C-alpha cells in the first residue's frame, strides 16, 4: 500500500522505486526490517510507516545523535512522507487500495483498470477497517471493493500473526453495513466473542477477532473514528502526575516513557520496535522483548518474548511462559543499564530513589549475553524457524541463491507499469512469508556487486576451469 523511493546520494546510483503491499512497514538497516538498506549510511536511523485514514501516513522515526543517544519522533503526513534515513533519502507515498494490481491480474488489464478508477473515482476515505493495536492501522476502501485479510502476500490487508491463516477472512460493505466471511481459517473468526461461519453483518460498535489476538473494527463516519481515538487516549495517555498504580518505572534514558500506569485488562509490550507501549533503544533488546499483563481480576503476569532473555527479581524467565508477580516491587532486568520496576503503590515507587540516579540504574543486572540475538536470529536461519513461527513453507522462494530485486513480482510489481527499478547493484533474498519478512526482505549493497553476483561469477569461473582441465586430460590420454 506504499510506493517507496530510495535516493542514495552517492553520485553513482539512480533512485529506486518499489511497491510494498502492506499497511505498515519497517525500513532501515536491521535484518528484520521489511526493507533492509545495508550500509553504515543508515545504521543510525530507522523508519516505521503506518497507514491511516484516507491517504494519510503515520511515521515513527528513530535516529541516533552524535553522542550515540537514540531519539524517537512521531509525525503524520498527507499522502507523501520525505525523510532522511542517515545519508539516504526515502520518499513514501500512500497508494489507494483500489489502485493496486490484483494477485492474478495481468499488468495490461490492471493498467487500464487503474487508469479508469483514478479518473472516475476519488480516493476512498470511508468506510474503513481499523486493525487495533498499540498503534492502530486504518485502511480505507471503496464500498465496491472486497478486502481479504490474512498473512498471504495476496491479501489486501496483511496481518503478521502466526494464529492468522494465509487467507483468513473477507470483509465488505453493502447496504450501509459491514459484512465478514470466514474463509475456512484454522483458528476461527469471532464476532463479539462468538465464532462465525459463512457471512455475517456487523456494525461499527462490534469487534471482529481473527484467531487469538488480532482485532478489527469498522468505521463509517468521522464521529466513530473520534470516539475510538478518545478510547485510545483514555487507555494510553494516563497522566503520570496523578500517581496511578500499578506502574512501570525506569530511570534509564534508553527507556521511553520513563513511567507508565498500567490499565486493567490491557497488556503492555516492551521492546526496540517503536510501536511498543514502552520503547527501549538498545541494540541487544529484541523488537518485542517482554510483556506485562494486568488482568481484570487485578493480577500481574510477566512474559519474556526475547532472544537475549529477561530477568524478574534476578531470576531468568522462560521464554513465552507467563509468570505471576505475587508481591511487589518487581524488578525487570533486560541487560546492562536496562532495569525497570513494577511498583504497586507509592511507597514502593518512592523507595526507588535510594537505589537509582538519573540516566543510570545502580542495580547490578544479571549476566546477559549481549549480541546473542544477532548471532541466532538472522535471515539465514529464518527458514529453519518457519515451523516454530507458523510460516507457510509453500510460500518460500524455491531458490537458495539471492535474486535481483526487480525479478520478484511481489516486492517490485511495478515492472511493465513505468515504476520499475534501475538495475542498481543490489541483491535480494526472499525468506518466506515470515513475521519479520511479510512483504519483502532485501539487502541493498551500495557501490559494487552483491554477494550473489560474486557467487555466480565464482561458479562460472570454477566450471570453466574444470571444463578446461577435462579437455586437457582428454587430449593427453
mmCIF file of N, CA and C in Angstrom, residues 28-31 36-46 62-64 70 85-88 272 283:
data_model
loop_
_atom_site.group_PDB
_atom_site.id
_atom_site.type_symbol
_atom_site.label_atom_id
_atom_site.label_comp_id
_atom_site.label_asym_id
_atom_site.label_seq_id
_atom_site.Cartn_x
_atom_site.Cartn_y
_atom_site.Cartn_z
ATOM 1 N N UNK A 28 14.933 0.192 7.264
ATOM 2 C CA UNK A 28 16.165 0.514 7.968
ATOM 3 C C UNK A 28 17.248 -0.502 7.691
ATOM 4 N N UNK A 29 18.275 -0.502 8.529
ATOM 5 C CA UNK A 29 19.416 -1.400 8.323
ATOM 6 C C UNK A 29 19.281 -2.709 9.079
ATOM 7 N N UNK A 30 18.286 -2.828 9.952
ATOM 8 C CA UNK A 30 18.112 -4.060 10.705
ATOM 9 C C UNK A 30 17.721 -5.199 9.780
ATOM 10 N N UNK A 31 18.242 -6.386 10.052
ATOM 11 C CA UNK A 31 17.938 -7.545 9.214
ATOM 12 C C UNK A 31 16.494 -7.982 9.343
ATOM 13 N N UNK A 36 15.396 -3.738 3.894
ATOM 14 C CA UNK A 36 16.701 -3.615 4.536
ATOM 15 C C UNK A 36 17.632 -2.833 3.619
ATOM 16 N N UNK A 37 18.120 -1.708 4.091
ATOM 17 C CA UNK A 37 19.106 -0.916 3.364
ATOM 18 C C UNK A 37 20.428 -1.112 4.086
ATOM 19 N N UNK A 38 21.331 -1.847 3.472
ATOM 20 C CA UNK A 38 22.555 -2.246 4.141
ATOM 21 C C UNK A 38 23.628 -1.185 3.975
ATOM 22 N N UNK A 39 24.375 -0.938 5.040
ATOM 23 C CA UNK A 39 25.475 0.005 4.959
ATOM 24 C C UNK A 39 25.492 0.959 6.125
ATOM 25 N N UNK A 40 26.676 1.558 6.363
ATOM 26 C CA UNK A 40 26.847 2.449 7.511
ATOM 27 C C UNK A 40 26.012 3.712 7.394
ATOM 28 N N UNK A 41 25.594 4.050 6.178
ATOM 29 C CA UNK A 41 24.871 5.308 5.966
ATOM 30 C C UNK A 41 23.542 5.343 6.696
ATOM 31 N N UNK A 42 22.905 4.192 6.905
ATOM 32 C CA UNK A 42 21.587 4.173 7.532
ATOM 33 C C UNK A 42 21.591 3.449 8.868
ATOM 34 N N UNK A 43 22.763 3.109 9.392
ATOM 35 C CA UNK A 43 22.825 2.376 10.659
ATOM 36 C C UNK A 43 22.246 3.174 11.811
ATOM 37 N N UNK A 44 22.230 4.497 11.676
ATOM 38 C CA UNK A 44 21.815 5.345 12.795
ATOM 39 C C UNK A 44 20.338 5.723 12.753
ATOM 40 N N UNK A 45 19.578 5.179 11.802
ATOM 41 C CA UNK A 45 18.179 5.600 11.674
ATOM 42 C C UNK A 45 17.290 4.428 11.280
ATOM 43 N N UNK A 46 15.992 4.575 11.596
ATOM 44 C CA UNK A 46 15.017 3.544 11.282
ATOM 45 C C UNK A 46 13.650 4.213 11.137
ATOM 46 N N UNK A 62 13.144 6.874 14.135
ATOM 47 C CA UNK A 62 14.135 6.718 15.202
ATOM 48 C C UNK A 62 15.513 7.034 14.635
ATOM 49 N N UNK A 63 16.240 7.926 15.319
ATOM 50 C CA UNK A 63 17.570 8.314 14.866
ATOM 51 C C UNK A 63 18.535 8.315 16.040
ATOM 52 N N UNK A 64 19.817 8.298 15.705
ATOM 53 C CA UNK A 64 20.862 8.284 16.739
ATOM 54 C C UNK A 64 21.726 9.518 16.554
ATOM 55 N N UNK A 70 19.742 7.660 21.268
ATOM 56 C CA UNK A 70 18.667 7.453 20.304
ATOM 57 C C UNK A 70 17.459 8.326 20.638
ATOM 58 N N UNK A 85 17.100 9.056 5.982
ATOM 59 C CA UNK A 85 17.481 7.864 6.739
ATOM 60 C C UNK A 85 18.995 7.764 6.678
ATOM 61 N N UNK A 86 19.664 8.456 7.603
ATOM 62 C CA UNK A 86 21.107 8.585 7.505
ATOM 63 C C UNK A 86 21.456 9.428 6.293
ATOM 64 N N UNK A 87 22.275 8.877 5.384
ATOM 65 C CA UNK A 87 22.651 9.575 4.159
ATOM 66 C C UNK A 87 21.743 9.219 2.989
ATOM 67 N N UNK A 88 20.650 8.531 3.266
ATOM 68 C CA UNK A 88 19.723 8.095 2.228
ATOM 69 C C UNK A 88 18.396 8.836 2.400
ATOM 70 N N UNK A 272 12.348 -2.937 21.304
ATOM 71 C CA UNK A 272 13.069 -1.968 20.475
ATOM 72 C C UNK A 272 12.214 -1.420 19.336
ATOM 73 N N UNK A 283 20.618 -1.928 21.408
ATOM 74 C CA UNK A 283 20.776 -2.879 20.308
ATOM 75 C C UNK A 283 20.537 -4.320 20.735
#
